[in-house]
Coordinates of C-alpha atoms in Angstrom, one line a residue:
M1361 CA -8.1 4.4 30.2
S1362 CA -9.7 2.0 30.4
R1363 CA -9.2 -2.2 28.6
I1364 CA -11.9 -1.4 26.7
D1365 CA -11.1 2.4 25.6
E1366 CA -7.2 0.8 24.5
A1367 CA -9.0 -1.4 22.1
E1368 CA -10.7 1.4 20.5
A1369 CA -7.9 4.0 20.7
L1370 CA -5.6 1.9 18.3
T1371 CA -6.7 1.6 15.2
P1372 CA -4.6 -0.1 13.1
G1373 CA -3.2 3.1 11.1
A1374 CA -2.2 4.0 14.7
Y1375 CA -0.7 0.7 14.7
R1376 CA 1.0 1.3 11.6
R1377 CA 2.8 4.9 13.0
L1378 CA 4.2 2.9 15.8
R1379 CA 5.2 0.1 13.7
R1380 CA 7.5 3.1 12.2
A1381 CA 8.6 4.6 14.9
T1382 CA 10.5 2.0 15.7
E1383 CA 14.1 2.8 15.9
T1384 CA 15.9 -0.5 16.6
H1385 CA 14.8 -3.9 15.0
R1386 CA 14.0 -5.2 18.9
E1387 CA 11.9 -2.7 19.6
E1388 CA 10.1 -3.3 16.2
L1389 CA 9.7 -7.2 17.7
V1390 CA 8.7 -6.6 20.8
L1391 CA 5.4 -4.2 19.4
R1392 CA 4.1 -7.3 16.6
L1393 CA 5.3 -9.8 19.6
A1394 CA 2.5 -8.3 21.0
G1395 CA 0.4 -6.6 18.8
E1396 CA 0.4 -9.6 16.5
V1397 CA 1.1 -13.2 18.3
G1398 CA -0.4 -12.1 21.2
L1399 CA 2.0 -11.6 24.2
T1400 CA 2.2 -10.3 27.1
P1401 CA 6.0 -8.2 28.8
A1402 CA 6.9 -11.2 30.8
E1403 CA 6.8 -13.5 28.5
V1404 CA 7.3 -11.2 25.1
T1405 CA 11.3 -11.6 27.7
R1406 CA 11.3 -15.8 27.8
V1407 CA 10.8 -16.6 24.1
T1408 CA 14.1 -18.1 22.6
P1409 CA 13.7 -19.4 18.4
G1410 CA 13.9 -22.3 19.3
D1411 CA 10.4 -21.9 20.9
V1412 CA 9.4 -21.7 17.2
E1413 CA 7.7 -24.9 15.7
T1414 CA 5.9 -25.4 12.1
H1415 CA 2.8 -27.2 12.4
E1416 CA 1.3 -29.0 8.6
R1417 CA -1.6 -28.5 7.9
D1418 CA -3.3 -29.7 4.4
G1419 CA -0.3 -29.0 3.0
V1420 CA 0.5 -25.6 4.6
D1421 CA 3.1 -24.9 6.6
H1422 CA 2.0 -22.7 10.1
H1423 CA 4.3 -21.2 12.4
F1424 CA 3.9 -21.6 16.6
L1425 CA 5.5 -20.2 18.8
A1426 CA 5.6 -22.2 22.4
V1427 CA 5.2 -19.8 25.4
P1428 CA 7.2 -20.8 28.4
A1429 CA 5.4 -21.6 31.6
E1430 CA 6.6 -19.1 34.2
D1431 CA 8.2 -21.3 36.4
G1432 CA 9.4 -23.6 33.4
S1433 CA 7.8 -26.3 33.5
G1434 CA 6.9 -26.6 30.0
V1435 CA 5.1 -24.7 27.0
D1436 CA 1.7 -22.4 28.7
R1437 CA 0.1 -22.3 25.1
H1438 CA 0.8 -22.5 22.0
A1439 CA 0.4 -18.3 20.2
Y1440 CA -0.3 -18.5 16.3
L1441 CA 3.4 -17.1 14.0
P1442 CA 1.9 -15.0 10.9
P1443 CA 4.7 -16.1 8.9
D1444 CA 5.8 -12.9 8.0
V1445 CA 6.7 -12.1 12.0
E1446 CA 7.9 -15.8 12.1
H1447 CA 10.4 -14.4 9.4
D1448 CA 12.0 -11.5 11.3
L1449 CA 12.2 -13.4 14.8
R1450 CA 13.9 -15.2 12.6
Q1451 CA 16.0 -12.5 11.3
Y1452 CA 16.7 -10.4 14.7
A1453 CA 18.1 -14.1 15.7
E1454 CA 20.3 -14.6 13.3
T1455 CA 21.6 -11.0 13.4
A1456 CA 21.9 -11.2 16.7
D1457 CA 23.7 -14.4 16.1
L1458 CA 21.1 -16.3 18.9
T1459 CA 21.3 -19.4 20.1
A1460 CA 18.3 -21.2 20.4
D1461 CA 18.0 -21.1 23.3
G1462 CA 19.0 -17.4 23.8
R1463 CA 15.7 -15.2 24.9
L1464 CA 15.0 -12.7 22.2
V1465 CA 14.5 -9.7 23.9
D1466 CA 16.8 -10.1 27.2
V1467 CA 15.4 -7.9 29.4
S1468 CA 12.4 -7.2 32.5
A1469 CA 9.0 -7.4 31.9
R1470 CA 9.0 -3.6 33.1
R1471 CA 12.5 -2.2 30.6
V1472 CA 9.2 -4.4 27.4
Q1473 CA 6.9 -1.5 28.6
M1474 CA 9.0 1.1 28.6
L1475 CA 10.2 0.2 25.3
V1476 CA 6.4 0.0 23.9
A1477 CA 6.3 3.6 25.8
E1478 CA 9.5 5.4 24.3
V1479 CA 7.9 3.8 20.7
A1480 CA 4.6 5.6 21.7
D1481 CA 6.2 9.1 22.8
R1482 CA 8.0 8.4 19.5
A1483 CA 4.9 8.1 17.2
A1484 CA 3.4 10.5 18.7
D1485 CA 5.5 13.4 18.3
R1486 CA 5.7 12.8 15.0
A1487 CA 2.0 12.6 13.7
D1488 CA 1.3 14.9 16.6
A1489 CA -1.7 12.7 17.9
S1490 CA -1.4 12.5 22.1
A1491 CA -3.5 9.8 21.7
L1492 CA -0.9 7.3 21.0
R1493 CA 1.3 8.3 24.0
E1494 CA -1.2 5.7 26.3
V1495 CA -0.7 3.4 23.9
S1496 CA 0.7 0.7 26.4
T1497 CA 1.6 -3.5 26.5
R1498 CA -2.1 -4.1 27.0
S1499 CA -3.5 -1.7 24.4
L1500 CA -1.5 -4.0 22.1
R1501 CA -2.9 -7.0 23.3
A1502 CA -6.4 -5.5 23.4
F1503 CA -5.6 -4.8 19.5
F1504 CA -4.2 -8.1 18.9
A1505 CA -8.1 -9.5 19.8
R1506 CA -9.7 -7.7 18.4
Q1507 CA -8.6 -7.6 14.7
L1508 CA -8.7 -11.1 15.8
L1509 CA -12.3 -11.1 16.8
G1510 CA -13.7 -8.6 14.4
D1511 CA -11.4 -8.1 10.9
A1512 CA -10.3 -11.9 10.5
G1513 CA -14.1 -13.4 12.6
V1514 CA -11.7 -15.7 14.1
D1515 CA -13.0 -17.9 16.4
P1516 CA -13.5 -16.5 20.3
R1517 CA -12.5 -20.2 21.3
V1518 CA -9.1 -20.0 18.9
V1519 CA -8.5 -16.9 20.0
A1520 CA -8.3 -17.8 23.4
A1521 CA -6.4 -20.5 23.7
V1522 CA -3.9 -18.8 21.2
G1523 CA -4.0 -15.0 23.6
G1524 CA -3.5 -17.0 26.7
W1525 CA -6.7 -15.7 28.1
S1526 CA -8.5 -18.3 30.4
R1527 CA -11.8 -17.7 30.6
L1528 CA -13.7 -16.9 26.4
A1529 CA -16.0 -14.5 29.0
S1530 CA -12.1 -11.8 28.9
L1531 CA -12.7 -11.7 25.2
D1532 CA -16.3 -10.2 25.6
Q1533 CA -14.8 -6.2 26.1
Y1534 CA -13.5 -6.6 22.9
V1535 CA -16.4 -8.1 20.7
D1536 CA -18.1 -5.9 18.9
H1537 CA -21.6 -6.8 19.8
D1538 CA -23.6 -4.2 17.6
A1539 CA -21.4 -5.4 14.6
V1540 CA -23.3 -8.8 15.0
D1541 CA -26.2 -8.7 12.4
R1542 CA -28.8 -11.3 10.6
D1543 CA -25.6 -11.3 7.6
A1544 CA -22.9 -12.2 10.3
A1545 CA -25.3 -14.9 11.9
A1546 CA -26.2 -16.0 8.8
D1547 CA -22.5 -16.2 7.4
A1548 CA -21.6 -18.2 10.6
F1549 CA -24.4 -20.9 10.5
A1550 CA -23.9 -21.7 7.1
G1551 CA -22.5 -24.5 5.7
T1552 CA -23.7 -26.5 9.4
D1553 CA -26.3 -28.8 9.9
R1554 CA -28.9 -26.1 11.7
A1555 CA -28.9 -24.1 8.2
P1556 CA -32.0 -25.0 5.3
Q1557 CA -30.1 -27.5 3.2
Q1558 CA -30.6 -25.3 0.3
A1559 CA -27.9 -22.9 1.8
Q1560 CA -25.4 -26.3 0.4
Q1561 CA -26.6 -26.2 -2.9
P1562 CA -28.7 -23.0 -4.0
A1563 CA -30.8 -22.9 -6.9
E1564 CA -29.3 -21.8 -9.8
G1565 CA -29.4 -17.5 -10.4
S1566 CA -29.4 -17.5 -6.3
V1567 CA -27.1 -15.0 -4.9
G1568 CA -25.6 -18.1 -3.4
G1569 CA -25.4 -19.8 -6.5
R1570 CA -24.2 -16.7 -8.6
S1571 CA -21.5 -16.5 -5.7
D1572 CA -20.0 -19.6 -7.0
A1573 CA -19.8 -18.6 -10.0
A1574 CA -17.7 -15.2 -9.1
V1575 CA -15.8 -17.2 -7.8
D1576 CA -14.8 -19.1 -11.6
A1577 CA -15.3 -15.5 -13.0
V1578 CA -12.7 -13.8 -11.0
V1579 CA -10.3 -16.5 -11.6
A1580 CA -10.5 -16.2 -15.8
A1581 CA -10.3 -13.0 -15.5
G1582 CA -7.8 -13.5 -13.3
D1583 CA -5.7 -15.8 -16.0
A1584 CA -6.6 -12.8 -18.8
L1585 CA -5.2 -10.6 -16.7
S1586 CA -0.9 -12.9 -16.8
D1587 CA -1.3 -13.1 -20.7
A1588 CA -2.2 -9.5 -21.3
T1589 CA 0.7 -7.5 -21.9
A1590 CA -0.9 -3.7 -22.8
R1591 CA -3.0 -1.6 -21.3
E1592 CA -5.4 -2.1 -23.8
T1593 CA -5.3 -5.4 -23.4
V1594 CA -6.1 -5.6 -20.1
A1595 CA -8.9 -4.0 -20.4
A1596 CA -10.6 -6.0 -22.3
S1597 CA -9.3 -9.1 -21.8
V1598 CA -10.8 -8.7 -18.0
C1599 CA -14.0 -7.7 -18.7
E1600 CA -14.7 -10.3 -22.0
A1601 CA -13.6 -13.0 -19.2
L1602 CA -16.4 -11.3 -16.4
A1603 CA -18.8 -10.6 -19.4
D1604 CA -18.4 -14.1 -20.8
S1605 CA -18.7 -15.9 -17.5
D1606 CA -21.8 -17.0 -15.7
A1607 CA -21.9 -14.3 -12.8
Y1608 CA -22.3 -11.4 -14.3
E1609 CA -24.0 -9.9 -18.1
T1610 CA -21.3 -7.4 -18.4
A1611 CA -18.2 -5.6 -17.6
W1612 CA -16.8 -2.1 -18.9
L1613 CA -13.8 0.1 -17.9
A1614 CA -14.8 3.9 -16.9
R1615 CA -12.7 6.8 -15.9
P1616 CA -14.0 10.5 -15.2
T1617 CA -12.9 12.9 -18.5
T1618 CA -13.9 16.2 -18.4
D1619 CA -16.8 15.4 -20.9
G1620 CA -18.3 12.9 -18.7
V1621 CA -16.4 9.3 -19.2
A1622 CA -14.1 7.3 -21.3
V1623 CA -15.3 3.7 -21.5
S1624 CA -11.2 2.2 -22.3
A1625 CA -13.3 -1.5 -22.6
A1626 CA -16.8 -2.8 -22.6
A1627 CA -18.6 -6.6 -22.5
G1628 CA -21.8 -7.9 -22.3
A1629 CA -23.9 -5.2 -23.6
D1630 CA -24.5 -2.9 -26.8
R1631 CA -24.8 0.3 -25.4
A1632 CA -22.4 1.8 -23.9
P1633 CA -21.9 1.9 -20.1
F1634 CA -22.2 5.9 -20.6
G1635 CA -23.4 8.4 -22.4
S1636 CA -21.3 12.4 -22.5
D1637 CA -23.8 14.0 -20.3
D1638 CA -21.6 15.2 -17.7
A1639 CA -23.5 14.2 -14.3
D1640 CA -23.0 10.2 -15.9
A1641 CA -19.6 10.8 -14.4
S1642 CA -20.8 11.0 -10.8
L1643 CA -20.6 7.5 -10.2
V1644 CA -17.7 7.2 -11.4
E1645 CA -16.0 9.8 -9.5
R1646 CA -17.5 9.5 -6.1
V1647 CA -16.0 5.6 -6.3
L1648 CA -12.4 7.3 -7.0
E1649 CA -13.1 10.5 -4.1
D1650 CA -13.2 8.2 -1.6
G1651 CA -11.5 4.8 -2.6
E1652 CA -14.8 3.3 -2.0
P1653 CA -17.1 0.2 -3.9
R1654 CA -20.5 0.8 -4.5
F1655 CA -22.4 -1.8 -4.8
T1656 CA -26.9 -2.4 -5.5
G1657 CA -28.8 -5.1 -6.1
D1658 CA -31.7 -2.8 -8.0
V1659 CA -30.0 -0.3 -11.0
H1660 CA -33.7 0.9 -11.2
A1661 CA -34.5 1.6 -7.7
D1662 CA -30.8 2.7 -6.5
A1663 CA -30.6 6.6 -7.1
E1664 CA -26.3 6.6 -7.6
F1665 CA -26.2 4.7 -10.5
A1666 CA -29.1 6.4 -12.2
G1667 CA -26.1 6.7 -15.3
V1668 CA -25.7 3.2 -15.9
R1669 CA -29.5 1.9 -16.0
D1670 CA -29.7 1.8 -19.3
H1671 CA -26.5 0.3 -20.1
A1672 CA -27.6 -2.6 -17.6
E1673 CA -31.3 -3.3 -19.0
A1674 CA -29.8 -3.7 -22.2
A1675 CA -27.6 -6.5 -20.7
G1676 CA -30.2 -7.7 -18.9
A1677 CA -28.6 -6.9 -16.0
S1678 CA -30.7 -5.6 -13.0
A1679 CA -27.7 -5.8 -10.3
A1680 CA -24.8 -3.8 -11.0
A1681 CA -20.9 -2.6 -8.5
V1682 CA -18.3 -0.4 -9.7
V1683 CA -15.3 -1.0 -7.7
P1684 CA -11.8 1.4 -8.0
V1685 CA -9.2 -0.1 -9.9
S1686 CA -6.1 1.1 -8.4
D1687 CA -2.7 -0.4 -8.0
D1688 CA -1.7 0.5 -4.5
E1689 CA -0.3 4.1 -5.5
T1690 CA -3.0 5.6 -7.9
T1691 CA -6.5 4.7 -8.6
Q1692 CA -7.6 6.3 -12.2
S1693 CA -10.2 3.9 -13.4
V1694 CA -13.5 2.2 -12.1
L1695 CA -13.9 -1.2 -12.1
G1696 CA -18.1 -2.5 -12.9
V1697 CA -20.3 -5.5 -13.2
G1698 CA -23.6 -5.9 -14.4
A1699 CA -25.7 -9.4 -12.6
S1700 CA -29.2 -10.6 -13.8
T1701 CA -30.6 -10.3 -9.6
G1702 CA -29.1 -10.6 -6.5
E1703 CA -27.2 -8.9 -4.0
F1704 CA -23.8 -9.2 -3.9
G1705 CA -21.9 -10.4 -1.2
G1706 CA -19.9 -10.5 1.5
R1707 CA -17.5 -13.4 -0.8
E1708 CA -18.2 -12.0 -3.7
R1709 CA -17.5 -8.1 -2.6
D1710 CA -13.9 -9.2 -1.6
L1711 CA -13.8 -11.3 -4.7
L1712 CA -14.7 -7.7 -7.5
V1713 CA -12.6 -5.2 -5.0
D1714 CA -9.5 -7.4 -4.9
L1715 CA -9.3 -8.2 -8.6
G1716 CA -10.0 -4.0 -9.4
R1717 CA -6.7 -4.0 -7.2
R1718 CA -4.9 -6.4 -9.4
V1719 CA -6.0 -5.0 -12.3
G1720 CA -4.9 -1.4 -11.1
Q1721 CA -1.7 -3.7 -10.4
A1722 CA -1.7 -5.4 -14.3
V1723 CA -2.2 -2.3 -16.1
A1724 CA 1.0 0.0 -14.0
L1725 CA 2.9 -2.9 -14.6
A1726 CA 2.2 -3.0 -18.5
E1727 CA 3.4 0.8 -19.1
Q1728 CA 6.3 0.7 -17.0
R1729 CA 7.6 -2.3 -19.1
R1730 CA 6.4 -0.2 -21.6
L1731 CA 7.5 3.1 -21.3
L1732 CA 10.5 1.2 -20.2
L1733 CA 11.4 -1.4 -22.6
A1734 CA 10.5 0.9 -26.0
D1735 CA 12.0 2.2 -29.1
T1736 CA 10.8 5.3 -28.4
V1737 CA 8.3 7.1 -25.4
V1738 CA 6.8 10.8 -26.0
E1739 CA 8.4 13.3 -23.8
V1740 CA 5.9 16.3 -22.9
A1741 CA 6.1 19.2 -21.2
F1742 CA 3.2 21.5 -19.8
E1743 CA 3.7 24.6 -18.2
V1744 CA 1.7 25.7 -15.4
G1745 CA 1.1 29.3 -13.0
E1746 CA 0.3 29.7 -9.1
D1747 CA -2.5 26.4 -9.1
S1748 CA 0.6 24.2 -8.4
L1749 CA 2.4 24.4 -5.4
F1750 CA 6.0 24.4 -5.8
A1751 CA 4.7 28.2 -8.8
R1752 CA 3.0 29.3 -6.5
A1753 CA 6.3 28.5 -3.8
A1754 CA 8.3 30.3 -5.6
A1755 CA 6.4 33.3 -5.9
E1756 CA 5.6 33.6 -2.8
H1757 CA 9.1 33.7 -1.8
G1758 CA 10.7 35.1 -5.4
C1759 CA 13.2 32.6 -5.3
S1760 CA 13.7 28.8 -8.0
F1761 CA 13.1 25.2 -7.6
S1762 CA 15.2 22.2 -10.1
F1763 CA 13.7 18.7 -9.7
E1764 CA 17.1 16.5 -8.2
G1765 CA 14.6 13.0 -8.2
V1766 CA 11.2 11.5 -7.5
V1767 CA 10.2 8.1 -5.1
P1768 CA 6.6 7.1 -4.2
G1769 CA 5.9 7.8 -0.1
D1770 CA 3.6 6.3 1.8
D1771 CA -0.7 6.5 1.3
R1772 CA 0.0 7.3 -2.3
S1773 CA 2.8 10.5 -1.4
L1774 CA 5.6 11.5 -4.1
V1775 CA 8.7 12.3 -1.8
F1776 CA 10.6 15.0 -4.4
F1777 CA 13.9 16.9 -3.7
V1778 CA 14.3 19.6 -4.9
T1779 CA 17.4 22.0 -5.2
L1780 CA 16.0 25.9 -3.8
E1781 CA 17.6 29.3 -5.0
G1782 CA 16.9 32.3 -4.1
A1783 CA 15.4 31.6 -0.4
T1784 CA 16.3 30.9 3.2
P1785 CA 15.4 27.4 3.7
D1786 CA 13.2 27.6 6.7
D1787 CA 11.1 30.2 5.6
V1788 CA 10.2 28.0 2.1
L1789 CA 10.7 24.8 4.5
S1790 CA 7.8 26.5 7.0
W1791 CA 5.9 27.6 4.8
A1792 CA 5.6 24.1 3.3
S1793 CA 4.4 23.0 6.8
E1794 CA 1.1 25.5 6.6
R1795 CA -0.2 23.7 2.9
E1796 CA -2.6 20.7 3.2
A1797 CA -1.2 18.9 0.2
V1798 CA 2.7 19.0 2.0
V1799 CA 3.3 16.2 3.6
D1800 CA 6.2 16.7 5.0
S1801 CA 9.2 18.5 4.4
R1802 CA 12.8 19.0 6.0
L1803 CA 16.7 20.8 4.5
V1804 CA 18.5 17.7 3.4
R1805 CA 21.4 20.5 2.9
D1806 CA 22.9 23.6 2.8
H1807 CA 24.9 24.4 0.7
G1808 CA 25.5 28.6 1.1
D1809 CA 23.6 29.5 -2.2
D1810 CA 21.4 26.6 -2.2
A1811 CA 20.1 24.3 -0.4
L1812 CA 18.7 19.9 -1.1
L1813 CA 14.8 20.1 0.2
E1814 CA 12.2 17.0 0.8
V1815 CA 8.9 18.0 -0.1
V1816 CA 6.6 14.9 0.6
L1817 CA 3.2 15.6 -1.9
S1818 CA 0.1 13.5 -1.5
G1819 CA -1.2 15.9 -4.7
G1820 CA -1.5 20.5 -5.3
D1821 CA 1.1 20.3 -7.9
L1822 CA 1.3 19.9 -11.3
A1823 CA 4.1 16.8 -10.7
T1824 CA 1.8 15.1 -8.9
A1825 CA -1.3 14.7 -11.0
L1826 CA 1.6 14.1 -14.0
A1827 CA 2.1 11.1 -11.9
A1828 CA -1.0 10.4 -10.8
H1829 CA -1.9 9.5 -14.4
G1830 CA 0.6 7.2 -15.3
A1831 CA 3.5 9.2 -16.7
T1832 CA 6.8 9.0 -15.5
V1833 CA 8.3 12.5 -14.3
R1834 CA 11.2 13.4 -15.5
D1835 CA 11.8 16.7 -14.6
L1836 CA 10.6 20.3 -13.0
T1837 CA 11.8 23.8 -12.7
A1838 CA 9.5 26.3 -11.4
D1839 CA 10.2 30.7 -10.5
P1840 CA 8.1 33.1 -9.8
G1841 CA 7.2 32.6 -13.5
G1842 CA 5.2 29.5 -13.7
E1843 CA 5.9 25.8 -13.1
R1844 CA 7.1 23.3 -15.8
V1845 CA 6.8 19.7 -15.7
V1846 CA 8.9 17.7 -18.5
A1847 CA 7.3 14.1 -18.4
D1848 CA 7.2 10.9 -20.4
V1849 CA 4.6 8.6 -21.7
S1850 CA 4.0 5.9 -23.8
P1851 CA 4.2 6.6 -27.4
E1852 CA 0.0 5.3 -27.1
A1853 CA -1.1 8.1 -24.6
D1854 CA -3.6 10.2 -25.9
V1855 CA -1.4 13.9 -25.1
R1856 CA -4.3 16.1 -25.7
A1857 CA -6.8 13.6 -23.3
L1858 CA -4.4 13.9 -20.6
A1859 CA -4.3 17.4 -20.8
A1860 CA -7.8 17.9 -20.9
D1861 CA -7.7 15.8 -17.4
L1862 CA -5.1 18.4 -16.3
S1863 CA -6.3 21.5 -17.0
G1864 CA -9.4 20.8 -14.4
E1865 CA -7.2 21.0 -11.5
F1866 CA -5.1 23.4 -13.4
P1867 CA -6.5 25.9 -15.7
D1868 CA -4.3 27.8 -16.9
L1869 CA -2.0 25.0 -17.7
S1870 CA -0.3 24.7 -21.5
L1871 CA 1.3 22.3 -23.2
A1872 CA 4.7 23.4 -24.0
S1873 CA 6.3 20.8 -26.3
K1874 CA 5.2 17.4 -27.1
R1875 CA 8.2 15.0 -28.7
E1876 CA 9.2 11.4 -29.6
R1877 CA 12.2 10.4 -27.7
E1878 CA 14.1 7.5 -29.3
R1879 CA 15.8 5.6 -26.8
A1880 CA 19.5 5.9 -26.7
D1881 CA 20.7 1.8 -27.9
E1882 CA 23.3 1.7 -24.9
P1883 CA 23.9 -1.3 -23.0
S1884 CA 22.6 1.0 -19.7
T1885 CA 19.3 0.4 -21.1
A1886 CA 18.9 -3.5 -21.1
F1887 CA 21.5 -3.1 -17.3
R1888 CA 18.4 -1.3 -16.1
A1889 CA 15.5 -3.3 -17.5
S1890 CA 17.2 -6.5 -15.8
L1891 CA 17.8 -4.8 -12.5
H1892 CA 13.8 -3.4 -12.9
D1893 CA 13.0 -6.3 -13.0
A1894 CA 14.7 -7.9 -10.1
L1895 CA 13.8 -5.1 -7.7
T1896 CA 10.9 -4.8 -5.8
D1897 CA 9.3 -1.3 -5.5
K1898 CA 10.3 -0.5 -3.0
Q1899 CA 13.6 -1.6 -3.0
A1900 CA 13.2 0.8 -5.9
A1901 CA 12.1 3.7 -4.1
V1902 CA 14.3 3.6 -1.0
L1903 CA 17.3 3.2 -3.6
R1904 CA 16.6 6.0 -5.1
A1905 CA 15.5 7.8 -1.9
G1906 CA 19.0 7.2 -0.5
F1907 CA 20.6 8.6 -3.7
H1908 CA 18.8 11.4 -3.7
A1909 CA 19.2 12.1 -0.5
G1910 CA 23.0 11.2 -0.1
Y1911 CA 22.3 8.7 2.6
F1912 CA 25.3 6.8 0.0
E1913 CA 27.7 10.0 1.2
W1914 CA 29.9 10.9 3.1
P1915 CA 29.3 13.0 5.3
R1916 CA 25.9 11.7 4.8
G1917 CA 23.1 14.4 4.2
S1918 CA 20.6 11.8 6.0
T1919 CA 20.2 9.6 8.3
A1920 CA 18.2 6.0 7.6
E1921 CA 15.7 7.5 9.8
E1922 CA 15.0 9.9 8.1
L1923 CA 14.4 7.9 5.1
A1924 CA 12.2 5.6 6.3
D1925 CA 9.7 8.1 8.1
A1926 CA 10.3 10.0 4.2
I1927 CA 8.9 7.2 2.1
G1928 CA 6.4 5.0 5.0
V1929 CA 8.1 1.7 6.5
T1930 CA 9.9 1.7 9.3
S1931 CA 14.0 1.8 10.5
P1932 CA 14.2 -1.8 10.8
T1933 CA 12.7 -2.3 7.3
L1934 CA 14.2 0.0 5.0
H1935 CA 17.6 -1.2 6.4
N1936 CA 16.1 -4.4 4.8
H1937 CA 15.7 -2.7 1.5
L1938 CA 18.4 -1.1 1.2
R1939 CA 20.6 -4.0 1.8
R1940 CA 18.5 -6.3 -1.1
A1941 CA 18.5 -3.3 -3.4
Q1942 CA 22.2 -2.9 -3.0
Q1943 CA 22.5 -7.1 -3.1
K1944 CA 21.1 -6.8 -6.3
L1945 CA 22.7 -3.6 -7.3
L1946 CA 26.1 -5.4 -7.3
T1947 CA 25.3 -8.8 -8.8
A1948 CA 23.5 -7.3 -11.3
F1949 CA 27.0 -4.5 -11.9
F1950 CA 28.7 -8.3 -11.9
D1951 CA 27.1 -10.2 -13.6
D1952 CA 30.4 -12.3 -15.1
D1953 CA 32.1 -11.8 -11.9
A1954 CA 29.0 -13.7 -9.7
A1955 CA 28.0 -16.4 -12.2
G1956 CA 27.4 -19.6 -10.5
R1957 CA 27.5 -18.1 -6.4
R1958 CA 24.0 -17.1 -5.4
A1959 CA 22.9 -13.9 -6.0
D1960 CA 20.2 -13.3 -3.5
S1961 CA 20.1 -13.9 0.5
P1962 CA 17.8 -16.9 1.1
W1963 CA 15.7 -14.7 3.2
P1964 CA 12.4 -14.1 1.7
D1965 CA 11.5 -10.8 1.1
A1966 CA 10.5 -8.1 4.5
P1967 CA 6.5 -7.3 3.8
D1968 CA 6.2 -3.6 2.3

């Protein structure tokens, strides 16, 4: 495989799989030093904790790694050290009790290459992707260069300097020349004395002018998010902030339903963004299906935006954008804006996509807090036949499943822990491995009469569909007669609309029960609320997964590697999250005893 082929073979997704396949902190550090700092195997073996330097620039501290020269005569170059890699390096140095001049990786360069090969083989086996076996330290350095030159757009001279390439021509193999179109060239020249002066001071109403106004609009929308405490106020405040700005004439949030499109909020036009015709939902559905935003400079000429033409016209808008609203776990709705004229530039597109993510997170947080702190919740129970995965498994194997727990997994999957009765685990796991919606499954513990299974689902089951609609799954049972799922939703939730949405995927769905349930007035409620605020999402997930998978039992029902694989993190990261989650749990439990003591480690939380 040539050097250019190696660079193309290693995608960001493949690199994430490599990181997840690491089993020790040292393996992960070696991988990151090559793939994110650009070190060669020989350089990896020479660096020490004392080589980390901090450089202040415009009030911001940047970290560099002073890479020692091969002959020990000084510093070969200063490699740029991303903050999370610098954190991992310091944490490893402290865990290994290294001195400032102690080598971080005290092995030969050949052994570094072998470590990467071992991780690559492991990743290939887990992902059933033979191409990963070709990954080497050379591939990782090529990946480093391509990411900086392509995705990040870093000046090639800077990449050459921090990566140790002596000639710019050495980087030519990593540059995608086809990607340098006129837009990219114009962006590169903007702000220089060779660019037209009007590019520096765009006329009012021009695309460049709107880009500046878009920054103010998104900042205003972000400020509105911080004050919103409920789903409805989040939607309304964001739409009003955008429509009141100089950038946009209208803004709206919507989601598809079986009857067309439900608009949760809109501002800037008297006419609703959508009518009742099912065809109007196509644009929203496409954005939700592929997660890709849509932009147009002319809604009248763009057939994909036909459903919003009347709304845009009523608002005085001819350009429009629709971006997904996601909380990093689920994408249920979209955010749309309309502008008076002009195409959407790259900076403006990034701003709107990021705002959609922030709106999704704000909605999810509002729902979580409302469910957690409400005096009452609505408990709903839905029943379904063999359209749901657990029901189909029960029917085909003559067995039953009962719910033990669920935690979020990787790439919006859910990790279910269920007790199996009436069938052998091998038969059920073999069947599950052939189902498209089953990302992974394994036997946690076989008790003889029953068995605890871990099943990672990307969809296909009533429980995953309910979770995707913001419900909290509390119970699940399935047998050859069908499946029943009990979940909590907020008191303001439209249960009829929820049932209508679910029936599109599960035609034989029925609402078995609906009741308001008061929360017990117990100290545990306040304790859970305080712990919920303290834990990050990943910390809560690994703590719950460890509990259900028997990680804290003796003997252990699951290893740390098995837990990490299910949740989608590396083994060192899992240990980091577990240790911090346990510390916060104990701090909350022993709050009086801990008064006046440090509640957490001085190390910043590891990135998810």
